Amino acid sequence: MLPQTGTIKAWKGDRGFGFIKPDTDGADLFVHIRDFGRLPEAPRVGDRVRYRPTQDARGRWRATDVKMQKVQSRIGPPDRGRRNPLVSRLAAKRLLIPLALVSVLTALVGKTIVELEPELSVTAEQAEQAPATHDLELARLYENRLSDVQVRGVGVVERVLPDDLEGSRHQKFILRLQSGQTLLVAHNIDLAPRLTGLEKGDQVSFNGEYEWTRHGGVVHWTHHDPAGRHEHGWLKHRGRTYQ
């Protein structure tokens, strides 16, 4: 079908989806954050978009191949000419991480490794022990208002929120990173087990998809993808992995 234009009528930033009102007559179309591809910042109500209507396997219409045409005025855009002090502090710490890990590289032979930085690879366990590196990346995403990026890290529970029971059920809580940045975690408990006994002060490691918000960001997709199209996410709490 030919591309069409419309306006974002509703957007749930913590869930990563919304609805587009077509310029032509017709029902509102569902749209997911993944259908935008790379975005300079998160979508908002009122943004003008160009999209391609597509029917899914169940015959339901949705918007795909979505491109921004005109965005609503953003309040307080990031200052590109001034370095975020949080990023500057973390950058200094980042220089120390490769040196600290050189001594353990010889122990990596025969182990599965994951890429932490382009110039350095470490085990998954060691990656979780380098919060400054993850915090640096999350600070960069926040500073540049980027979304739809797979991230991992570790934080301390600052607040446990009530479950979101609208649509798919989500367990929600706020993590504070070592850098001071806060993240809202929206964990789909229809697809993954609930974190049991979660309390303020607990440490939680995460692997999920980041979406920008002015409060620090949201991490979702902290679960497996039944369709196998999205990278599997997870949460780790008190020695147990939830995905």
mmCIF file of C-alpha atoms in Angstrom:
data_model
loop_
_atom_site.group_PDB
_atom_site.id
_atom_site.type_symbol
_atom_site.label_atom_id
_atom_site.label_comp_id
_atom_site.label_asym_id
_atom_site.label_seq_id
_atom_site.Cartn_x
_atom_site.Cartn_y
_atom_site.Cartn_z
ATOM 1 C CA MET A 1 0.000 0.000 0.000
ATOM 2 C CA LEU A 2 1.175 3.539 -0.754
ATOM 3 C CA PRO A 3 2.633 5.648 2.077
ATOM 4 C CA GLN A 4 0.225 7.928 3.911
ATOM 5 C CA THR A 5 0.509 10.790 6.378
ATOM 6 C CA GLY A 6 -1.018 11.438 9.764
ATOM 7 C CA THR A 7 -0.539 12.779 13.277
ATOM 8 C CA ILE A 8 0.445 10.958 16.453
ATOM 9 C CA LYS A 9 -2.775 11.029 18.461
ATOM 10 C CA ALA A 10 -1.587 9.142 21.552
ATOM 11 C CA TRP A 11 1.797 7.945 22.795
ATOM 12 C CA LYS A 12 2.674 5.800 25.833
ATOM 13 C CA GLY A 13 6.356 6.484 26.351
ATOM 14 C CA ASP A 14 6.818 3.888 29.095
ATOM 15 C CA ARG A 15 5.328 1.172 26.889
ATOM 16 C CA GLY A 16 6.836 2.165 23.543
ATOM 17 C CA PHE A 17 3.664 2.379 21.462
ATOM 18 C CA GLY A 18 0.889 4.731 20.435
ATOM 19 C CA PHE A 19 -1.682 5.531 17.757
ATOM 20 C CA ILE A 20 -1.641 7.574 14.561
ATOM 21 C CA LYS A 21 -4.670 9.494 13.303
ATOM 22 C CA PRO A 22 -4.623 9.281 9.479
ATOM 23 C CA ASP A 23 -5.137 12.432 7.428
ATOM 24 C CA THR A 24 -7.657 10.448 5.397
ATOM 25 C CA ASP A 25 -10.809 8.953 6.858
ATOM 26 C CA GLY A 26 -10.309 5.761 8.794
ATOM 27 C CA ALA A 27 -9.585 4.279 12.183
ATOM 28 C CA ASP A 28 -6.524 5.200 14.219
ATOM 29 C CA LEU A 29 -3.519 2.965 13.520
ATOM 30 C CA PHE A 30 -1.366 1.227 16.124
ATOM 31 C CA VAL A 31 2.361 2.060 15.931
ATOM 32 C CA HIS A 32 5.315 0.674 17.902
ATOM 33 C CA ILE A 33 8.591 2.463 18.618
ATOM 34 C CA ARG A 34 10.436 -0.161 16.534
ATOM 35 C CA ASP A 35 8.502 0.925 13.431
ATOM 36 C CA PHE A 36 10.269 4.310 13.534
ATOM 37 C CA GLY A 37 13.788 2.924 13.238
ATOM 38 C CA ARG A 38 16.398 5.302 14.631
ATOM 39 C CA LEU A 39 15.010 8.486 16.172
ATOM 40 C CA PRO A 40 16.777 11.644 17.367
ATOM 41 C CA GLU A 41 14.260 11.805 20.225
ATOM 42 C CA ALA A 42 11.109 10.084 21.432
ATOM 43 C CA PRO A 43 7.805 10.647 19.569
ATOM 44 C CA ARG A 44 5.200 12.927 21.098
ATOM 45 C CA VAL A 45 1.521 13.641 20.610
ATOM 46 C CA GLY A 46 1.093 16.067 17.719
ATOM 47 C CA ASP A 47 4.139 14.951 15.727
ATOM 48 C CA ARG A 48 3.492 14.655 11.992
ATOM 49 C CA VAL A 49 4.520 11.335 10.432
ATOM 50 C CA ARG A 50 4.642 9.508 7.123
ATOM 51 C CA TYR A 51 3.955 5.764 7.288
ATOM 52 C CA ARG A 52 2.907 2.683 5.364
ATOM 53 C CA PRO A 53 -0.337 0.944 6.471
ATOM 54 C CA THR A 54 0.235 -2.805 6.865
ATOM 55 C CA GLN A 55 -1.941 -5.721 7.928
ATOM 56 C CA ASP A 56 -0.493 -8.160 10.450
ATOM 57 C CA ALA A 57 -1.033 -11.927 10.494
ATOM 58 C CA ARG A 58 -4.395 -11.453 12.237
ATOM 59 C CA GLY A 59 -5.642 -8.963 9.672
ATOM 60 C CA ARG A 60 -5.221 -5.940 11.948
ATOM 61 C CA TRP A 61 -3.966 -2.689 10.462
ATOM 62 C CA ARG A 62 -0.899 -0.956 11.885
ATOM 63 C CA ALA A 63 1.643 1.644 10.785
ATOM 64 C CA THR A 64 5.096 0.527 9.632
ATOM 65 C CA ASP A 65 8.129 2.218 8.066
ATOM 66 C CA VAL A 66 7.253 5.374 10.019
ATOM 67 C CA LYS A 67 9.227 8.571 9.417
ATOM 68 C CA MET A 68 8.965 11.886 11.226
ATOM 69 C CA GLN A 69 7.891 14.829 9.068
ATOM 70 C CA LYS A 70 7.406 17.586 11.621
ATOM 71 C CA VAL A 71 7.770 17.464 15.388
ATOM 72 C CA GLN A 72 6.052 19.465 18.080
ATOM 73 C CA SER A 73 8.148 22.170 19.694
ATOM 74 C CA ARG A 74 10.368 20.637 22.391
ATOM 75 C CA ILE A 75 10.992 22.571 25.585
ATOM 76 C CA GLY A 76 14.617 22.803 26.637
ATOM 77 C CA PRO A 77 16.460 21.078 23.760
ATOM 78 C CA PRO A 78 19.887 19.726 24.659
ATOM 79 C CA ASP A 79 22.769 22.169 24.333
ATOM 80 C CA ARG A 80 25.014 20.575 21.706
ATOM 81 C CA GLY A 81 27.819 23.014 22.401
ATOM 82 C CA ARG A 82 28.209 22.255 26.109
ATOM 83 C CA ARG A 83 29.315 18.950 27.533
ATOM 84 C CA ASN A 84 26.969 17.369 30.053
ATOM 85 C CA PRO A 85 28.888 17.331 33.383
ATOM 86 C CA LEU A 86 27.557 13.833 34.080
ATOM 87 C CA VAL A 87 29.071 12.585 30.819
ATOM 88 C CA SER A 88 32.350 14.363 31.577
ATOM 89 C CA ARG A 89 32.659 12.725 35.001
ATOM 90 C CA LEU A 90 31.852 9.310 33.621
ATOM 91 C CA ALA A 91 34.270 9.736 30.721
ATOM 92 C CA ALA A 92 37.103 10.124 33.210
ATOM 93 C CA LYS A 93 36.067 6.899 34.944
ATOM 94 C CA ARG A 94 35.796 5.152 31.590
ATOM 95 C CA LEU A 95 39.510 5.621 30.949
ATOM 96 C CA LEU A 96 40.295 3.580 34.042
ATOM 97 C CA ILE A 97 38.092 0.621 33.143
ATOM 98 C CA PRO A 98 40.206 -0.893 30.319
ATOM 99 C CA LEU A 99 43.323 -0.684 32.531
ATOM 100 C CA ALA A 100 41.545 -2.330 35.428
ATOM 101 C CA LEU A 101 40.377 -5.180 33.213
ATOM 102 C CA VAL A 102 43.660 -5.879 31.431
ATOM 103 C CA SER A 103 44.774 -8.089 34.294
ATOM 104 C CA VAL A 104 41.790 -10.393 33.865
ATOM 105 C CA LEU A 105 41.939 -10.794 30.089
ATOM 106 C CA THR A 106 44.150 -13.857 30.349
ATOM 107 C CA ALA A 107 41.357 -15.598 32.254
ATOM 108 C CA LEU A 108 38.972 -15.156 29.337
ATOM 109 C CA VAL A 109 40.377 -18.007 27.225
ATOM 110 C CA GLY A 110 37.691 -20.606 26.574
ATOM 111 C CA LYS A 111 34.896 -18.452 27.997
ATOM 112 C CA THR A 112 31.990 -16.878 26.157
ATOM 113 C CA ILE A 113 32.626 -13.161 25.851
ATOM 114 C CA VAL A 114 30.421 -10.203 25.068
ATOM 115 C CA GLU A 115 31.529 -6.905 23.586
ATOM 116 C CA LEU A 116 31.594 -4.120 26.143
ATOM 117 C CA GLU A 117 33.650 -1.575 24.194
ATOM 118 C CA PRO A 118 34.968 -1.752 20.612
ATOM 119 C CA GLU A 119 38.525 -2.106 21.908
ATOM 120 C CA LEU A 120 37.818 -4.490 24.793
ATOM 121 C CA SER A 121 35.804 -7.667 25.390
ATOM 122 C CA VAL A 122 34.949 -9.149 28.777
ATOM 123 C CA THR A 123 32.721 -11.855 30.195
ATOM 124 C CA ALA A 124 29.075 -11.080 30.939
ATOM 125 C CA GLU A 125 29.813 -11.286 34.666
ATOM 126 C CA GLN A 126 32.645 -8.771 34.373
ATOM 127 C CA ALA A 127 30.489 -6.497 32.225
ATOM 128 C CA GLU A 128 28.028 -6.212 35.098
ATOM 129 C CA GLN A 129 30.922 -5.153 37.330
ATOM 130 C CA ALA A 130 31.705 -2.108 35.148
ATOM 131 C CA PRO A 131 28.752 0.195 35.917
ATOM 132 C CA ALA A 132 30.660 3.356 34.979
ATOM 133 C CA THR A 133 30.893 2.188 31.364
ATOM 134 C CA HIS A 134 27.176 1.412 31.161
ATOM 135 C CA ASP A 135 26.312 4.642 32.966
ATOM 136 C CA LEU A 136 28.378 6.589 30.441
ATOM 137 C CA GLU A 137 26.378 5.121 27.561
ATOM 138 C CA LEU A 138 23.054 5.777 29.303
ATOM 139 C CA ALA A 139 24.101 9.352 30.055
ATOM 140 C CA ARG A 140 24.977 9.816 26.375
ATOM 141 C CA LEU A 141 21.567 8.502 25.303
ATOM 142 C CA TYR A 142 19.834 10.819 27.750
ATOM 143 C CA GLU A 143 21.899 13.853 26.745
ATOM 144 C CA ASN A 144 21.119 13.302 23.055
ATOM 145 C CA ARG A 145 17.482 12.259 23.607
ATOM 146 C CA LEU A 146 17.950 8.939 21.834
ATOM 147 C CA SER A 147 15.562 5.994 21.966
ATOM 148 C CA ASP A 148 15.201 2.436 20.705
ATOM 149 C CA VAL A 149 18.685 1.413 21.871
ATOM 150 C CA GLN A 150 19.558 -1.872 23.586
ATOM 151 C CA VAL A 151 21.301 -1.183 26.906
ATOM 152 C CA ARG A 152 22.472 -2.962 30.012
ATOM 153 C CA GLY A 153 23.576 -1.846 33.428
ATOM 154 C CA VAL A 154 22.964 -2.097 37.144
ATOM 155 C CA GLY A 155 21.195 0.153 39.626
ATOM 156 C CA VAL A 156 19.660 0.339 43.080
ATOM 157 C CA VAL A 157 15.897 0.342 43.553
ATOM 158 C CA GLU A 158 14.828 3.805 44.654
ATOM 159 C CA ARG A 159 11.084 3.286 44.489
ATOM 160 C CA VAL A 160 8.701 0.391 43.817
ATOM 161 C CA LEU A 161 5.636 1.564 41.873
ATOM 162 C CA PRO A 162 2.165 0.017 41.468
ATOM 163 C CA ASP A 163 1.770 -2.375 38.552
ATOM 164 C CA ASP A 164 0.507 -0.979 35.257
ATOM 165 C CA LEU A 165 -2.534 -3.129 34.468
ATOM 166 C CA GLU A 166 -3.640 -1.320 31.306
ATOM 167 C CA GLY A 167 -3.102 -3.662 28.358
ATOM 168 C CA SER A 168 -0.156 -5.982 28.996
ATOM 169 C CA ARG A 169 0.664 -6.031 32.708
ATOM 170 C CA HIS A 170 3.939 -4.410 33.750
ATOM 171 C CA GLN A 171 5.837 -4.430 37.034
ATOM 172 C CA LYS A 172 7.315 -0.945 37.459
ATOM 173 C CA PHE A 173 10.093 0.432 39.623
ATOM 174 C CA ILE A 174 12.706 3.182 39.550
ATOM 175 C CA LEU A 175 16.439 2.462 39.588
ATOM 176 C CA ARG A 176 19.152 4.935 40.487
ATOM 177 C CA LEU A 177 22.451 4.366 38.711
ATOM 178 C CA GLN A 178 25.858 4.952 40.246
ATOM 179 C CA SER A 179 26.048 8.139 38.152
ATOM 180 C CA GLY A 180 22.883 9.503 39.782
ATOM 181 C CA GLN A 181 20.697 9.094 36.686
ATOM 182 C CA THR A 182 17.328 7.444 37.307
ATOM 183 C CA LEU A 183 15.567 4.918 35.076
ATOM 184 C CA LEU A 184 12.000 3.674 35.097
ATOM 185 C CA VAL A 185 11.908 -0.081 34.485
ATOM 186 C CA ALA A 186 8.693 -1.401 32.891
ATOM 187 C CA HIS A 187 8.901 -5.209 33.108
ATOM 188 C CA ASN A 188 6.230 -7.145 31.189
ATOM 189 C CA ILE A 189 4.895 -9.742 33.632
ATOM 190 C CA ASP A 190 2.636 -11.297 31.003
ATOM 191 C CA LEU A 191 5.792 -12.516 29.239
ATOM 192 C CA ALA A 192 8.270 -12.880 32.111
ATOM 193 C CA PRO A 193 8.067 -13.718 35.829
ATOM 194 C CA ARG A 194 7.603 -10.935 38.344
ATOM 195 C CA LEU A 195 10.625 -9.987 40.452
ATOM 196 C CA THR A 196 9.667 -11.458 43.800
ATOM 197 C CA GLY A 197 10.365 -9.652 47.049
ATOM 198 C CA LEU A 198 11.601 -6.496 45.315
ATOM 199 C CA GLU A 199 12.351 -3.768 47.862
ATOM 200 C CA LYS A 200 13.856 -0.311 48.008
ATOM 201 C CA GLY A 201 17.642 -0.586 48.215
ATOM 202 C CA ASP A 202 17.859 -3.851 46.240
ATOM 203 C CA GLN A 203 20.375 -4.080 43.406
ATOM 204 C CA VAL A 204 18.989 -5.009 39.977
ATOM 205 C CA SER A 205 20.938 -5.670 36.769
ATOM 206 C CA PHE A 206 19.116 -5.112 33.498
ATOM 207 C CA ASN A 207 19.318 -5.728 29.771
ATOM 208 C CA GLY A 208 16.574 -4.052 27.762
ATOM 209 C CA GLU A 209 15.615 -1.307 25.350
ATOM 210 C CA TYR A 210 16.068 2.345 26.333
ATOM 211 C CA GLU A 211 13.573 5.074 25.537
ATOM 212 C CA TRP A 212 14.238 8.717 26.345
ATOM 213 C CA THR A 213 12.085 10.661 28.819
ATOM 214 C CA ARG A 214 12.852 13.931 30.559
ATOM 215 C CA HIS A 215 13.019 12.075 33.885
ATOM 216 C CA GLY A 216 16.017 9.953 32.865
ATOM 217 C CA GLY A 217 14.558 7.316 30.572
ATOM 218 C CA VAL A 218 12.577 4.085 30.488
ATOM 219 C CA VAL A 219 13.940 0.565 30.066
ATOM 220 C CA HIS A 220 11.502 -2.007 28.709
ATOM 221 C CA TRP A 221 11.783 -5.252 26.696
ATOM 222 C CA THR A 222 13.388 -6.807 29.789
ATOM 223 C CA HIS A 223 12.025 -10.195 28.740
ATOM 224 C CA HIS A 224 12.336 -12.776 25.980
ATOM 225 C CA ASP A 225 10.647 -12.122 22.638
ATOM 226 C CA PRO A 226 8.284 -15.039 21.870
ATOM 227 C CA ALA A 227 8.472 -14.163 18.158
ATOM 228 C CA GLY A 228 12.271 -14.139 18.178
ATOM 229 C CA ARG A 229 12.499 -10.825 16.293
ATOM 230 C CA HIS A 230 13.842 -8.683 19.143
ATOM 231 C CA GLU A 231 16.954 -9.198 21.245
ATOM 232 C CA HIS A 232 16.026 -11.036 24.424
ATOM 233 C CA GLY A 233 16.188 -8.896 27.545
ATOM 234 C CA TRP A 234 16.416 -9.830 31.220
ATOM 235 C CA LEU A 235 16.520 -8.622 34.799
ATOM 236 C CA LYS A 236 18.737 -10.083 37.540
ATOM 237 C CA HIS A 237 17.779 -9.787 41.193
ATOM 238 C CA ARG A 238 19.114 -11.667 44.214
ATOM 239 C CA GLY A 239 20.893 -14.252 42.087
ATOM 240 C CA ARG A 240 17.921 -15.037 39.842
ATOM 241 C CA THR A 241 17.421 -14.118 36.179
ATOM 242 C CA TYR A 242 13.952 -13.048 35.021
ATOM 243 C CA GLN A 243 13.229 -13.141 31.287
#
